[in-house]
Coordinates of C-alpha atoms in Angstrom, one line a residue:
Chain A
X1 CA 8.0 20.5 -21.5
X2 CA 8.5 17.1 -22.5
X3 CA 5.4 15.9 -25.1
X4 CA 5.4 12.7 -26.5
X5 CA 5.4 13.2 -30.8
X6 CA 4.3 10.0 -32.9
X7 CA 7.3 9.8 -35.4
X8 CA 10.5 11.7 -33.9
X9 CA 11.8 8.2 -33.6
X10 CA 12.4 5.8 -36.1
X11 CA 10.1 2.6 -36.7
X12 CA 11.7 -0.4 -35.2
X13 CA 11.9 -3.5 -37.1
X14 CA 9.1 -5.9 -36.9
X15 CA 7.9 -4.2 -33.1
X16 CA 4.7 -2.5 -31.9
X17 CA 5.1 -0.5 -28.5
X18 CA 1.5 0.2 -26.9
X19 CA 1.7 2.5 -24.0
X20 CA -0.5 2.3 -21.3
X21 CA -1.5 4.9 -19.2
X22 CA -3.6 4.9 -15.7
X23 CA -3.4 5.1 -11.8
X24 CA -4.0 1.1 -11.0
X25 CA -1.1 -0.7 -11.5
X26 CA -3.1 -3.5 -10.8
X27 CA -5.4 -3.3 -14.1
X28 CA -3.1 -2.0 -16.5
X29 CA -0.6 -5.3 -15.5
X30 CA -3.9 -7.2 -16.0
X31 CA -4.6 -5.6 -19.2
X32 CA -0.9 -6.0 -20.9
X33 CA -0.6 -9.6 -19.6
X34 CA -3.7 -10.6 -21.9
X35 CA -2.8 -8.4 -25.0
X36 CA 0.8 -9.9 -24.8
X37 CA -1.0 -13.4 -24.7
X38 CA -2.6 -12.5 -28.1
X39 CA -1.7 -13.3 -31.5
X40 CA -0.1 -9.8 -33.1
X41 CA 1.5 -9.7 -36.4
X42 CA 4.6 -7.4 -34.6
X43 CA 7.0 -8.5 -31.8
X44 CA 4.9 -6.2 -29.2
X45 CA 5.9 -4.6 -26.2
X46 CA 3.4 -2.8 -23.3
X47 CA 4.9 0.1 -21.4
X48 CA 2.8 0.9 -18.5
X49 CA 3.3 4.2 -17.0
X50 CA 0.8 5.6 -14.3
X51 CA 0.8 9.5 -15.7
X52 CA 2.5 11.6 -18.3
X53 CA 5.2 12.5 -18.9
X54 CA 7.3 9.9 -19.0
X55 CA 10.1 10.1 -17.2
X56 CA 13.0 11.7 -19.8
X57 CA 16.5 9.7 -19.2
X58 CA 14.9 6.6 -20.4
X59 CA 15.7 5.3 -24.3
X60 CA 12.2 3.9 -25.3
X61 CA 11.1 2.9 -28.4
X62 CA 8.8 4.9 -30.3
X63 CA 5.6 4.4 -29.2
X64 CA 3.1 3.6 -31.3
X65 CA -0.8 3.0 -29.6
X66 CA -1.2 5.2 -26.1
X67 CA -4.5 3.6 -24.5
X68 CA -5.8 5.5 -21.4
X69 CA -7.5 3.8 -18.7
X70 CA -10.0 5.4 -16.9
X71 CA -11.5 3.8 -14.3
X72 CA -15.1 5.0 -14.0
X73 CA -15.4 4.3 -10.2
X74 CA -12.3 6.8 -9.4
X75 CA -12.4 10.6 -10.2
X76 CA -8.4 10.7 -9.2
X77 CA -8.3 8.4 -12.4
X78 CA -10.1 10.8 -14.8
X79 CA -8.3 13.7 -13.1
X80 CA -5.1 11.8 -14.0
X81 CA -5.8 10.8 -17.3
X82 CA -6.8 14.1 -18.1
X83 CA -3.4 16.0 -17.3
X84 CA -1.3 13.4 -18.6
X85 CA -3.2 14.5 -22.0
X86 CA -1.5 17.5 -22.2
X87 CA 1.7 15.7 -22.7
X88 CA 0.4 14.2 -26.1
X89 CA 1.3 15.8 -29.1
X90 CA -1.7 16.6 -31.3
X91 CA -0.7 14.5 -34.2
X92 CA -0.7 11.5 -31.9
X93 CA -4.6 11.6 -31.8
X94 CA -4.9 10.8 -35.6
X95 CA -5.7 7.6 -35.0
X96 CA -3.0 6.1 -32.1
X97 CA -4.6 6.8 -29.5
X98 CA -7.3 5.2 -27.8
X99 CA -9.8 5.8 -24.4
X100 CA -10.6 2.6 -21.8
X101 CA -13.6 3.2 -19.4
X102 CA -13.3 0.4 -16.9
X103 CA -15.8 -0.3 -14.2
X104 CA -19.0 0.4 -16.2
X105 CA -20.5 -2.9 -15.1
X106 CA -21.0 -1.7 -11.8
X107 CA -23.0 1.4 -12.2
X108 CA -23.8 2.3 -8.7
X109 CA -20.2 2.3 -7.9
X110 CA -19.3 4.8 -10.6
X111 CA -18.8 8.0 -9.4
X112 CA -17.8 9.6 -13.3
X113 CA -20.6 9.9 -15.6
X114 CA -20.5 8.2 -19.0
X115 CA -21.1 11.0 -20.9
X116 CA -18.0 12.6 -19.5
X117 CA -15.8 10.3 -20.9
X118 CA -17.9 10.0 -24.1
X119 CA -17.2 13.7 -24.7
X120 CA -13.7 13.4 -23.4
X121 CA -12.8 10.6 -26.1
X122 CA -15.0 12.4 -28.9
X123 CA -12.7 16.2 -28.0
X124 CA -10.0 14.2 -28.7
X125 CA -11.6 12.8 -31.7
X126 CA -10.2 9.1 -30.6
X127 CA -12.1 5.6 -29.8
X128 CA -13.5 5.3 -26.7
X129 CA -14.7 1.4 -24.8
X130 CA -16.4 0.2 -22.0
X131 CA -15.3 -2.3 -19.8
X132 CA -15.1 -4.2 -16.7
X133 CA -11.8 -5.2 -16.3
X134 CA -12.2 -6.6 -12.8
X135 CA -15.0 -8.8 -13.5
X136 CA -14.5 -12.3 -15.4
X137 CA -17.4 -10.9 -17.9
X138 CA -16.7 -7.5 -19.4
X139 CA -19.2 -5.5 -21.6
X140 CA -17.7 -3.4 -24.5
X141 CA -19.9 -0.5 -25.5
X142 CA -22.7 -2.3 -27.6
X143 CA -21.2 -5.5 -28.2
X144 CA -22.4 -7.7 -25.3
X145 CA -20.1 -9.9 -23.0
X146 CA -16.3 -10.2 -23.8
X147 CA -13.6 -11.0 -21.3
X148 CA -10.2 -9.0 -20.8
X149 CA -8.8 -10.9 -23.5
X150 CA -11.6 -9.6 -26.2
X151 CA -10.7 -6.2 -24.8
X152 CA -7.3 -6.5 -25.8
X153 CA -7.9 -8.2 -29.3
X154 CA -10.1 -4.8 -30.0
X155 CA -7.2 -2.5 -29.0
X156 CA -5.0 -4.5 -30.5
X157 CA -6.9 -4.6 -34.1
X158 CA -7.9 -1.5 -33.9
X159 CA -4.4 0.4 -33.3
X160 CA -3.2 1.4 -37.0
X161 CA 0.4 -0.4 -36.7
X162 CA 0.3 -3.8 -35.1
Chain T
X1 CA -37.3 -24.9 38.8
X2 CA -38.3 -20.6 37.9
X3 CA -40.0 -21.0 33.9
X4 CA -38.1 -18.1 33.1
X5 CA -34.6 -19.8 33.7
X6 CA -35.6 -22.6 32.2
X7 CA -36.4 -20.4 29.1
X8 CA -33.2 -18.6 29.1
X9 CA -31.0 -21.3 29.9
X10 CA -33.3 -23.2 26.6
X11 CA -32.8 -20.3 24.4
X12 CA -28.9 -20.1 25.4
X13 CA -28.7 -23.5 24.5
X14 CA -30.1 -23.2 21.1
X15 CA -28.2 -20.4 20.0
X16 CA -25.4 -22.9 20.1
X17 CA -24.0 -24.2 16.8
X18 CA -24.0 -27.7 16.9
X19 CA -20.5 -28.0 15.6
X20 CA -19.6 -26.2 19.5
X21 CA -22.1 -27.8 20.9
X22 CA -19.9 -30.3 22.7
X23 CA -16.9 -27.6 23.6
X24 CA -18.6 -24.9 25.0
X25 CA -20.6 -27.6 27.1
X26 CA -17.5 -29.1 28.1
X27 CA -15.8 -25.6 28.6
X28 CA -19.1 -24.9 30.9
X29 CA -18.2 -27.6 33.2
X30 CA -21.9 -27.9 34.7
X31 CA -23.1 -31.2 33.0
X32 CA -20.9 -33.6 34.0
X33 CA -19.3 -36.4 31.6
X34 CA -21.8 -39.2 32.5
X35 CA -24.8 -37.1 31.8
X36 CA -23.5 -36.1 28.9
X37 CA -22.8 -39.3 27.7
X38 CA -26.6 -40.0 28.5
X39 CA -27.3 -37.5 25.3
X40 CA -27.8 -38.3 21.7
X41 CA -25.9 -35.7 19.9
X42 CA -26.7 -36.7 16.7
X43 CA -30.5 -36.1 17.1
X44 CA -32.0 -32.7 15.6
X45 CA -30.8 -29.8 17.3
X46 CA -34.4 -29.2 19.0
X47 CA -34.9 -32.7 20.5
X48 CA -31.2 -32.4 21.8
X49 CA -31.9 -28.9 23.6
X50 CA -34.7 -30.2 24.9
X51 CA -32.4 -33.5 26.7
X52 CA -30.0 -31.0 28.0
X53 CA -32.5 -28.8 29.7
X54 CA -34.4 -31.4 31.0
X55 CA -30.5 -32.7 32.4
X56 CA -29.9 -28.7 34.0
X57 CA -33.5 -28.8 35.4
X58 CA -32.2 -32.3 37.5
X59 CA -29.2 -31.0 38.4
X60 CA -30.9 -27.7 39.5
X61 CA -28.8 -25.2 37.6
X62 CA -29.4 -21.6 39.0
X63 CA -29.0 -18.4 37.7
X64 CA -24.7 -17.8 38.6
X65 CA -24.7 -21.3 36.3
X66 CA -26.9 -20.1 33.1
X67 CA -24.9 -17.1 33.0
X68 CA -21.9 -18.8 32.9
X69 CA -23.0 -20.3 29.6
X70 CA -24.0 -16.9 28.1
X71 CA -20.4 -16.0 29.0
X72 CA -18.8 -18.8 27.5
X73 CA -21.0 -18.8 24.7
X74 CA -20.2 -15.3 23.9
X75 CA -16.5 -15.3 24.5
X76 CA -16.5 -18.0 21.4
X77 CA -18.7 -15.2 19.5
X78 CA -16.7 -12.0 20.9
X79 CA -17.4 -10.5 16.7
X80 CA -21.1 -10.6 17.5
X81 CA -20.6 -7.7 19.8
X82 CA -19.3 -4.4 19.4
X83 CA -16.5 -3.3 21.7
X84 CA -16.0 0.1 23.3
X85 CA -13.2 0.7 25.2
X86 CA -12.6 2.3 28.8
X87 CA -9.4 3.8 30.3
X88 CA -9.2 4.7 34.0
X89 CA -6.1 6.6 35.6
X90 CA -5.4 6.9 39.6
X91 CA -4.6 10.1 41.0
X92 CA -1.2 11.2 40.7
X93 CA -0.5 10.8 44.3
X94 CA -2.3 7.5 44.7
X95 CA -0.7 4.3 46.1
X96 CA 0.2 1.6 44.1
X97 CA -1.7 -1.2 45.6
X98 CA -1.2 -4.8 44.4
X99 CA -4.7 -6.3 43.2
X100 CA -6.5 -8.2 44.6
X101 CA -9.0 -10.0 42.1
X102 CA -11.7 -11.5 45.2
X103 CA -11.5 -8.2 46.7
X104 CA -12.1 -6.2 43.0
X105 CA -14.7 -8.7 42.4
X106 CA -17.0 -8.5 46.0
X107 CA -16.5 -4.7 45.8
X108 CA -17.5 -4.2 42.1
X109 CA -20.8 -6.3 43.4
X110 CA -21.5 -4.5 46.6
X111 CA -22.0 -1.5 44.3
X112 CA -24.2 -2.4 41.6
X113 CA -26.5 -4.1 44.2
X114 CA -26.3 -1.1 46.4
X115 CA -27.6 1.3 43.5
X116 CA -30.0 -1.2 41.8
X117 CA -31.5 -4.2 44.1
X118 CA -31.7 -6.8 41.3
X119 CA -28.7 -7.3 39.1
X120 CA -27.3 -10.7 38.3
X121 CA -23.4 -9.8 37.9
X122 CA -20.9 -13.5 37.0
X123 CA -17.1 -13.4 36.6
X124 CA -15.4 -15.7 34.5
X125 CA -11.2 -15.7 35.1
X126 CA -9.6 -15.5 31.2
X127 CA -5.5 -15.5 30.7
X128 CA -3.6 -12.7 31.1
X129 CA -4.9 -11.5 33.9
X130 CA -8.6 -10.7 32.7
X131 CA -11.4 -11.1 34.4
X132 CA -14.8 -11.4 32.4
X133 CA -17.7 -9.5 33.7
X134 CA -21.5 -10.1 32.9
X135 CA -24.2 -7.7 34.4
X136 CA -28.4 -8.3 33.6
X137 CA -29.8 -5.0 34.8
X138 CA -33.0 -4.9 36.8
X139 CA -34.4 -2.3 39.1
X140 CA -35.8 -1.7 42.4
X141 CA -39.1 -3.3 41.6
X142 CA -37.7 -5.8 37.8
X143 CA -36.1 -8.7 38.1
X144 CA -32.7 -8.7 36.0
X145 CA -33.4 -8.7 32.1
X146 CA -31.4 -11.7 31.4
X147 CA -31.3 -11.2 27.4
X148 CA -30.0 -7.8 27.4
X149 CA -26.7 -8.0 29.5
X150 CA -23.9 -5.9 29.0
X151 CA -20.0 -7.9 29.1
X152 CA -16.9 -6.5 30.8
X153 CA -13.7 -7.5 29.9
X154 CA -11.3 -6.3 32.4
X155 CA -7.2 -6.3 32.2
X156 CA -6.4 -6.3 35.9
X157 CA -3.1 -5.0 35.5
X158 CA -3.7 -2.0 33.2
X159 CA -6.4 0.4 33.3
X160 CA -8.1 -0.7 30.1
X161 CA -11.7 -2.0 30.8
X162 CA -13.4 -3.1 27.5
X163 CA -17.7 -3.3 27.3
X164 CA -19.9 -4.5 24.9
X165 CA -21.9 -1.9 23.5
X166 CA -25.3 -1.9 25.9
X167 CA -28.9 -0.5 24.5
X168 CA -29.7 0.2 28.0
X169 CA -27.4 3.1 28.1
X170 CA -28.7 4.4 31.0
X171 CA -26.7 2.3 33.5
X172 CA -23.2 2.9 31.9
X173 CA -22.5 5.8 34.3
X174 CA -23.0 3.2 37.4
X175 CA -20.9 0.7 35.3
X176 CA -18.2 2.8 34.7
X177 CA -18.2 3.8 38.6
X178 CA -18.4 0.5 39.7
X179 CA -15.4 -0.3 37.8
X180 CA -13.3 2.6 39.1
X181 CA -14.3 2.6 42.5
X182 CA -13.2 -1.6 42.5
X183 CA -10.4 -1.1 41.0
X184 CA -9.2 1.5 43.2
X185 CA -8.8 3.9 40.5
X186 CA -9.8 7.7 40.4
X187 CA -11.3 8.1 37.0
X188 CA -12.8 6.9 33.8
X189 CA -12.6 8.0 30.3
X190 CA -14.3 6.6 27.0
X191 CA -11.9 6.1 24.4
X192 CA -12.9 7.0 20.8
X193 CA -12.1 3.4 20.0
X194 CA -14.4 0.9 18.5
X195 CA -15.0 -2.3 17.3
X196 CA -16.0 -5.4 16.9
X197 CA -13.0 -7.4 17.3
X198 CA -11.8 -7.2 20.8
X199 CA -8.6 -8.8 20.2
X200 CA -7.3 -5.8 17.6
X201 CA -9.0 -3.6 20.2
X202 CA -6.3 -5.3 22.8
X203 CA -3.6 -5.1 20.5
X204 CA -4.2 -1.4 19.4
X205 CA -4.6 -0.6 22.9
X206 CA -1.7 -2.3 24.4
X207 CA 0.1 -1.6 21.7
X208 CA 1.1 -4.9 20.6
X209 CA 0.7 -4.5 16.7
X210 CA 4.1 -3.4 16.0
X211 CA 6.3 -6.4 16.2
X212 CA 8.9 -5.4 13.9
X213 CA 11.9 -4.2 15.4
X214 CA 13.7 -0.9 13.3
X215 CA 16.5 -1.2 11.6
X216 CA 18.9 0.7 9.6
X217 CA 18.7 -1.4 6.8
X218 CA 15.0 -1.1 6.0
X219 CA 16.1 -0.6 2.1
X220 CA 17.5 -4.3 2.2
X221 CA 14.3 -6.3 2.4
X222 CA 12.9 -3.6 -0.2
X223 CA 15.4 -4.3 -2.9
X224 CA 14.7 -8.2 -2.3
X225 CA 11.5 -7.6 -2.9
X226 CA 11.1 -5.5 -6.5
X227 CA 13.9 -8.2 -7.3
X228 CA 11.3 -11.2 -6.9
X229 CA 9.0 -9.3 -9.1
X230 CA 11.3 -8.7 -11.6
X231 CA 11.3 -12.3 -12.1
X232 CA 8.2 -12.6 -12.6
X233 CA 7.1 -10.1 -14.8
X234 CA 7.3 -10.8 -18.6
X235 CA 10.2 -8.8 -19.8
X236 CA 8.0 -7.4 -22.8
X237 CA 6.5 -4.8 -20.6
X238 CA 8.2 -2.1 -19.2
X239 CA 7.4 0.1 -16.0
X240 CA 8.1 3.8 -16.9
X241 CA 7.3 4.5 -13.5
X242 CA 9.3 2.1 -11.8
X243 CA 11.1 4.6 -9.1
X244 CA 7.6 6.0 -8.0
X245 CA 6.4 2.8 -7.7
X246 CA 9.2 2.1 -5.2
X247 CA 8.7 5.4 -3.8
X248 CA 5.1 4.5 -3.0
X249 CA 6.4 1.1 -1.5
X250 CA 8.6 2.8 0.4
X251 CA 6.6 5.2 2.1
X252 CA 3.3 2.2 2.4
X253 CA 6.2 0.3 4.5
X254 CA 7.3 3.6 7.0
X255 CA 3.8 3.9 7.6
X256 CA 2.2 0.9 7.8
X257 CA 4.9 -1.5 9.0
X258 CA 5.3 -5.3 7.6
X259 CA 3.1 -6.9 9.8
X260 CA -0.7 -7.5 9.8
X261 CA -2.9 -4.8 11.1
X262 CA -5.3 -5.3 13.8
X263 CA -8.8 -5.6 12.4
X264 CA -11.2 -2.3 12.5
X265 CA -14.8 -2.0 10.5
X266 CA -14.9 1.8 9.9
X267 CA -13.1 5.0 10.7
X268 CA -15.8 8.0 11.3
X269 CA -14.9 12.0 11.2
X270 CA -16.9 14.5 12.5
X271 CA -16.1 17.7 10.7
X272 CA -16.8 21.3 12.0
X273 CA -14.8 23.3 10.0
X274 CA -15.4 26.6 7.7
X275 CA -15.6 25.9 4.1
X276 CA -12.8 26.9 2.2
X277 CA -13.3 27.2 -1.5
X278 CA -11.5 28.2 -4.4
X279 CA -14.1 30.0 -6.3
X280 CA -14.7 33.8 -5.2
X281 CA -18.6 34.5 -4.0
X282 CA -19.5 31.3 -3.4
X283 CA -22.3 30.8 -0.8
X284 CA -20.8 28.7 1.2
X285 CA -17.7 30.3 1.9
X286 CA -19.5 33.5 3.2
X287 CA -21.1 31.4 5.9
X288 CA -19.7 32.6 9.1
X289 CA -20.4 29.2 11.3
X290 CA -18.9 26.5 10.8
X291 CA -20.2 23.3 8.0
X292 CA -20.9 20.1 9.9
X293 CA -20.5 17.4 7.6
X294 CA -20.0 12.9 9.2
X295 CA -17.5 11.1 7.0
X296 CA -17.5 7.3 7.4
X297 CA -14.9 5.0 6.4
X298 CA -15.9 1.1 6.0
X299 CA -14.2 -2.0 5.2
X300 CA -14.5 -5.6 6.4
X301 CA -10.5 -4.5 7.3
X302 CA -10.3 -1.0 7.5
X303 CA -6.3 -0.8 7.9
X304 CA -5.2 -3.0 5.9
X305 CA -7.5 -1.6 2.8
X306 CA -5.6 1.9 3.6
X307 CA -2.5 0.7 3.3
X308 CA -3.3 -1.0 0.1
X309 CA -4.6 2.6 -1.1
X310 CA -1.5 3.9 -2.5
X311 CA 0.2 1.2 -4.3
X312 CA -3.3 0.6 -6.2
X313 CA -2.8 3.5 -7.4
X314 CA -6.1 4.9 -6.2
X315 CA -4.4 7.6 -3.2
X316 CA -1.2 9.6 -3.3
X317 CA 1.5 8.5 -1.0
X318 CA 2.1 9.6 2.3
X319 CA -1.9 9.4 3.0
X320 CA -3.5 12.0 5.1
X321 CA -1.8 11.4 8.7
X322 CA -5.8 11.4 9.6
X323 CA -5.8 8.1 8.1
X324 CA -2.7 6.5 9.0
X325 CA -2.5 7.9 13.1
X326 CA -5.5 5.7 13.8
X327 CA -3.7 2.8 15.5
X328 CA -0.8 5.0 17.1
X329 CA -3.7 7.1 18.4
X330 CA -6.0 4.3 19.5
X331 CA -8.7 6.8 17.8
X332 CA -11.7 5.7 15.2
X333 CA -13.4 8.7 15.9
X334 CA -12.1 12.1 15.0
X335 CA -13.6 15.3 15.5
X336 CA -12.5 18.1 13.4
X337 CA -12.2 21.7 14.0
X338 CA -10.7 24.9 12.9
X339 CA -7.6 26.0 14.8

């Protein structure tokens, strides 16, 4: 069973790799566009996959943030997210990994309750934000209004390598 | 001239928007240029409706005429209506007789007026061979309700007939008799098909969506395509799903096709089926009859927000072949049983 480990590779030089892992395409293109537009003290690269785990033949880098999107409006999302967990080596959730709840603007379009990805994020002992990634305005969770571009600046500051 | 046609031909008038104002009058033929030229068209709308009637009260406009304005008027708002659709087969032994559109037309009135004394029934010719039909229903003793009419639009040389969805449903049995008998057919069926736009209607129906021709080299055009957005994409992120992604594209294609799909507001299923459950004891799953349970599916464009499903990641490809046989089928409403 292939599980993705936080240092079975070595470190490259100068690079950050931030994997990011949902079911819409769509948002997590949206969401690696803006973080790629931001200032980061590493040569970054975004992998987007939609599900772990990876495919195996492939020589990636090692990978140093996972972010899962969850998109509160879709229970296939949470399902998805969920599963793909089990691919993550335990270590990696000592501070590389991070939780995206998208949608939350909208509540009467969420069909996932907040507190289920609250305890999902605090099981996995890892950082958890709200957003609306498909609205201009986003919220992150007790901050007031950012756009997708403060989203990214959060991940990206908060992630303990870039 | 009668109050009450001057009221309806008024209110017909008004629901006009002024920017058709001078089309659909045109289209209507009645007022002639030199009256119309009479008119101030830039006045306020009411002032203006009020010269026009007071022109079709000189000219003595009847009832045939007024209706002919409803029809126009809603031939140019066909989406305000919601279409059902009507096939009709012969008998397998029947002739096949050429038509004759005078002959469907006197017939198709003889029989309404022979069931129901008063009913104002007015054709209008349209291309392709379709006729359009409107019928105000009275009764022995009413005069024809001239706001609540039912339309007909009937494709001479096929057995489609498609009618506006009628509040008085009482008189679609006649209607749907009246058709047959005209059109020297043998029988009438409802389809499950419905909608508001009658053109996707036609082309679901006729089955004129599909306007790609098949070809062995489907993968061709694919491969062009994940090419052009290669080039676009910033080369700093990485798909690690890239052959599912095609995968999905793939299949979205087989099903759905490269053209646009004709235009549907809502899919419903009507579910009688046991409930099957995974858990052992559950309530439900003893019940011996069978759940009934209505799913709808909405969308300004239902179709084409299925086939976007799968590559927004939202659905699995291939989607349920209950969502994706609705135009082959001609179907937007299912019913559902056990085997």
């Amino acid at each position: 069973m292939s599980v993705l480990r936080p240092l079975d590779k070595q470190p490259g030089l100068n690079t950050a790799t931030i994997l990011l892992v949902g079911t819409e395409d769509a948002l997590l293109q949206q969401l690696a566009d803006s973080m790629l537009k931001e200032d980061c003290a590493s040569e970054l690269k975004v992998h987007l996959a939609r599900s772990l785990p990876l495919p195996s033949n492939v020589n990636r880098p090692r990978i140093d943030l996972i972010v899962f999107v969850v998109n509160l409006h879709s229970k296939y999302s949470l399902r998805n997210v969920e599963e793909s967990l089990r691919h993550v080596d335990a270590t990696f959730f000592l501070g590389k990994v991070g939780f995206l709840a998208t949608g939350a603007g909208r509540e009467s379009h969420c069909s996932i309750h907040r507190n289920t990805v609250v305890r999902l994020a605090h099981t996995y002992r890892s950082p958890l934000l709200f957003c609306d990634l498909e609205v201009r305005i986003a919220w992150a969770q007790g901050k007031g209004s950012q756009s997708t571009m403060g989203v990214s600046r959060t991940l990206l500051r908060g992630s303990s390598s870039a | 001239m009668d109050e009450t046609l001057v009221e309806f031909i008024k209110r017909t008038i008004l629901k006009i928007p002024m920017t058709e104002m001078m089309t659909i009058l045109k289209a209507w033929n009645f007022l002639s240029e030199k009256q119309l030229q009479t008119v101030n068209f830039r006045q306020r709308k009411e002032s203006l409706v009020q010269d026009l009637v007071l022109l079709c009260e000189e000219k003595r406009a009847s009832v045939h005429d007024a209706a002919l304005l409803d029809i126009i008027y809603t031939q140019f708002h066909r989406h305000q209506k919601v279409w059902d659709v009507f096939q009709m087969s012969k008998e397998p032994g029947d002739d096949i007789d050429l038509f004759d559109m005078e002959q469907f037309k006197s017939s198709f009135v003889k029989i309404l007026q022979r069931a129901l004394k008063n009913v104002t029934v007015s054709f209008r010719d349209a291309e392709e061979n379709a006729v359009w039909i409107r019928i105000a229903w009275g009764t022995q003793y009413r005069k024809p309700n001239q706001y609540k009419p039912i339309y007909v639009v009937y494709y001479s040389q096929t057995p489609y007939a498609f009618t506006s969805s009628c509040q008085l449903k009482s008189n679609i049995p006649l209607l749907g008799q009246a058709l047959t008998v005209a059109s020297k057919h043998h029988k009438i069926v409802k389809m499950d098909l419905r909608s508001r736009y009658l053109d996707s209607l036609k082309a679901i129906v006729f089955k004129q969506y599909n306007r790609t021709f098949e070809t062995h080299n489907s993968t061709t055009p694919l491969q062009e395509r994940t090419l052009e957005l290669d080039i676009h994409m910033d080369s700093r992120i990485i798909h690690e799903n890239r052959v599912e992604k095609e995968r999905v594209q793939r299949v979205t294609q087989e099903t759905f096709g490269d053209y646009p799909q004709p235009r549907l507001e809502f899919a419903q299923y009507k579910l009688e089926t046991k409930f099957k459950s995974d858990f052992n004891g559950d309530i439900l799953a003893e019940r011996k009859e069978p759940l009934r349970c209505l799913i709808k599916f909405s969308s300004p464009h239902l179709l084409e927000a299925l086939k976007a499903l799968a590559p927004a990641g939202i659905a699995d490809a291939p989607l349920s072949p209950l969502l994706t046989c609705i135009p082959n089928k001609g179907m937007n409403y299912f019913k559902i049983r056990d085997k």
